[in-house]
mmCIF file of C-alpha atoms in Angstrom:
data_model
loop_
_atom_site.group_PDB
_atom_site.id
_atom_site.type_symbol
_atom_site.label_atom_id
_atom_site.label_comp_id
_atom_site.label_asym_id
_atom_site.label_seq_id
_atom_site.Cartn_x
_atom_site.Cartn_y
_atom_site.Cartn_z
ATOM 1 C CA TYR A 16 0.000 0.000 0.000
ATOM 2 C CA ILE A 17 1.049 3.639 -0.253
ATOM 3 C CA ASN A 18 1.291 5.764 2.859
ATOM 4 C CA ALA A 19 -1.573 8.282 3.148
ATOM 5 C CA THR A 20 0.906 11.135 3.655
ATOM 6 C CA GLY A 21 1.698 10.960 -0.052
ATOM 7 C CA SER A 22 5.012 9.182 0.316
ATOM 8 C CA THR A 23 6.037 7.351 -2.827
ATOM 9 C CA GLN A 24 7.735 4.675 -0.753
ATOM 10 C CA GLU A 25 5.834 1.410 -0.976
ATOM 11 C CA PHE A 26 4.719 -0.172 2.295
ATOM 12 C CA TYR A 27 3.725 -3.791 2.845
ATOM 13 C CA CYS A 28 0.728 -4.948 4.807
ATOM 14 C CA ASP A 29 1.699 -6.722 8.009
ATOM 15 C CA PHE A 30 0.959 -10.335 8.941
ATOM 16 C CA GLY A 31 -2.799 -10.920 9.335
ATOM 17 C CA THR A 32 -3.681 -8.056 6.988
ATOM 18 C CA PHE A 33 -4.024 -7.611 3.235
ATOM 19 C CA THR A 34 -4.788 -5.133 0.489
ATOM 20 C CA ALA A 35 -6.457 -6.252 -2.715
ATOM 21 C CA SER A 36 -5.690 -2.992 -4.530
ATOM 22 C CA PRO A 37 -2.127 -2.004 -5.437
ATOM 23 C CA GLY A 38 -1.630 1.630 -4.499
ATOM 24 C CA SER A 39 -4.190 1.437 -1.695
ATOM 25 C CA THR A 40 -3.559 3.670 1.320
ATOM 26 C CA ARG A 41 -4.542 1.092 3.932
ATOM 27 C CA CYS A 42 -4.530 -2.567 4.816
ATOM 28 C CA SER A 43 -7.525 -4.550 6.082
ATOM 29 C CA ASP A 44 -7.598 -7.315 8.677
ATOM 30 C CA CYS A 45 -8.273 -10.782 7.358
ATOM 31 C CA PRO A 46 -11.739 -11.816 8.600
ATOM 32 C CA ALA A 47 -12.148 -14.483 11.290
ATOM 33 C CA GLY A 48 -11.689 -17.951 9.795
ATOM 34 C CA ASN A 49 -8.956 -16.641 7.482
ATOM 35 C CA PHE A 50 -5.310 -15.630 7.801
ATOM 36 C CA ALA A 51 -2.427 -13.891 6.026
ATOM 37 C CA GLY A 52 0.815 -15.637 6.924
ATOM 38 C CA SER A 53 3.187 -13.272 5.144
ATOM 39 C CA ARG A 54 3.794 -9.550 4.819
ATOM 40 C CA GLY A 55 2.479 -7.901 1.675
ATOM 41 C CA SER A 56 -0.475 -10.246 1.164
ATOM 42 C CA SER A 57 -2.990 -9.329 -1.521
ATOM 43 C CA ASP A 58 -5.643 -11.653 -0.071
ATOM 44 C CA CYS A 59 -6.356 -13.945 2.855
ATOM 45 C CA GLU A 60 -6.393 -17.725 2.949
ATOM 46 C CA ALA A 61 -9.170 -19.763 4.567
ATOM 47 C CA CYS A 62 -8.171 -21.925 7.511
ATOM 48 C CA ALA A 63 -8.165 -25.589 6.508
ATOM 49 C CA ALA A 64 -10.514 -28.115 8.097
ATOM 50 C CA GLY A 65 -9.181 -29.044 11.541
ATOM 51 C CA PHE A 66 -8.028 -25.448 12.107
ATOM 52 C CA TYR A 67 -9.691 -22.141 13.038
ATOM 53 C CA ALA A 68 -8.965 -18.416 13.398
ATOM 54 C CA SER A 69 -11.174 -17.047 16.150
ATOM 55 C CA GLU A 70 -10.706 -13.358 15.396
ATOM 56 C CA ALA A 71 -9.884 -10.978 12.563
ATOM 57 C CA GLY A 72 -6.261 -10.146 11.791
ATOM 58 C CA MET A 73 -4.744 -13.573 12.448
ATOM 59 C CA SER A 74 -1.376 -14.458 10.910
ATOM 60 C CA ALA A 75 -1.929 -18.206 11.331
ATOM 61 C CA CYS A 76 -4.736 -20.623 12.098
ATOM 62 C CA GLU A 77 -4.793 -22.690 15.265
ATOM 63 C CA ARG A 78 -5.425 -26.435 15.472
ATOM 64 C CA CYS A 79 -8.690 -27.481 17.063
ATOM 65 C CA PRO A 80 -7.996 -28.668 20.626
ATOM 66 C CA ILE A 81 -8.593 -32.170 21.962
ATOM 67 C CA GLY A 82 -12.338 -32.743 22.350
ATOM 68 C CA TYR A 83 -13.151 -30.443 19.416
ATOM 69 C CA TYR A 84 -13.109 -30.778 15.628
ATOM 70 C CA GLN A 85 -13.792 -28.787 12.460
ATOM 71 C CA ASP A 86 -14.834 -30.482 9.231
ATOM 72 C CA SER A 87 -15.051 -27.330 7.079
ATOM 73 C CA ASP A 88 -12.585 -24.754 5.756
ATOM 74 C CA GLY A 89 -12.676 -21.074 6.723
ATOM 75 C CA LYS A 90 -14.188 -21.336 10.200
ATOM 76 C CA SER A 91 -13.685 -19.177 13.284
ATOM 77 C CA PHE A 92 -14.483 -21.923 15.787
ATOM 78 C CA CYS A 93 -14.222 -25.646 16.408
ATOM 79 C CA GLN A 94 -17.204 -27.812 17.204
ATOM 80 C CA ALA A 95 -17.377 -29.654 20.512
ATOM 81 C CA CYS A 96 -17.544 -33.411 20.244
ATOM 82 C CA PRO A 97 -20.882 -34.965 21.220
ATOM 83 C CA GLU A 98 -21.183 -36.542 24.672
ATOM 84 C CA THR A 99 -19.214 -39.785 25.021
ATOM 85 C CA PHE A 100 -17.007 -38.818 22.042
ATOM 86 C CA THR A 101 -13.638 -37.097 21.954
ATOM 87 C CA THR A 102 -10.735 -36.555 19.604
ATOM 88 C CA ILE A 103 -7.322 -38.044 20.249
ATOM 89 C CA GLU A 104 -5.180 -35.427 18.532
ATOM 90 C CA LEU A 105 -5.098 -31.729 17.756
ATOM 91 C CA GLY A 106 -6.592 -30.564 14.483
ATOM 92 C CA SER A 107 -9.214 -33.289 14.118
ATOM 93 C CA LEU A 108 -11.633 -33.244 11.193
ATOM 94 C CA SER A 109 -14.387 -35.244 12.903
ATOM 95 C CA SER A 110 -15.488 -36.529 16.307
ATOM 96 C CA GLU A 111 -15.106 -40.148 15.215
#
């Protein structure tokens, strides 16, 4: 992006943010469920199944904890396993 003060020096969006328009004067946070893992991103990536990003502006997704799972991409939460079920590892895709 280009600094709003009119500087011609090019600036790069920080981790967790992006700008889709070259020459833009600001960066936007990636929405929850998505991340930007590098500086200068032009878009965000959806968290893969088994992972989540609970808030906007994340630079990486987190693995679902034990007892939770996520079977879809791009989510901001993990689903709790039903009663009498659990997961045995982080980042599970199902409760089975």
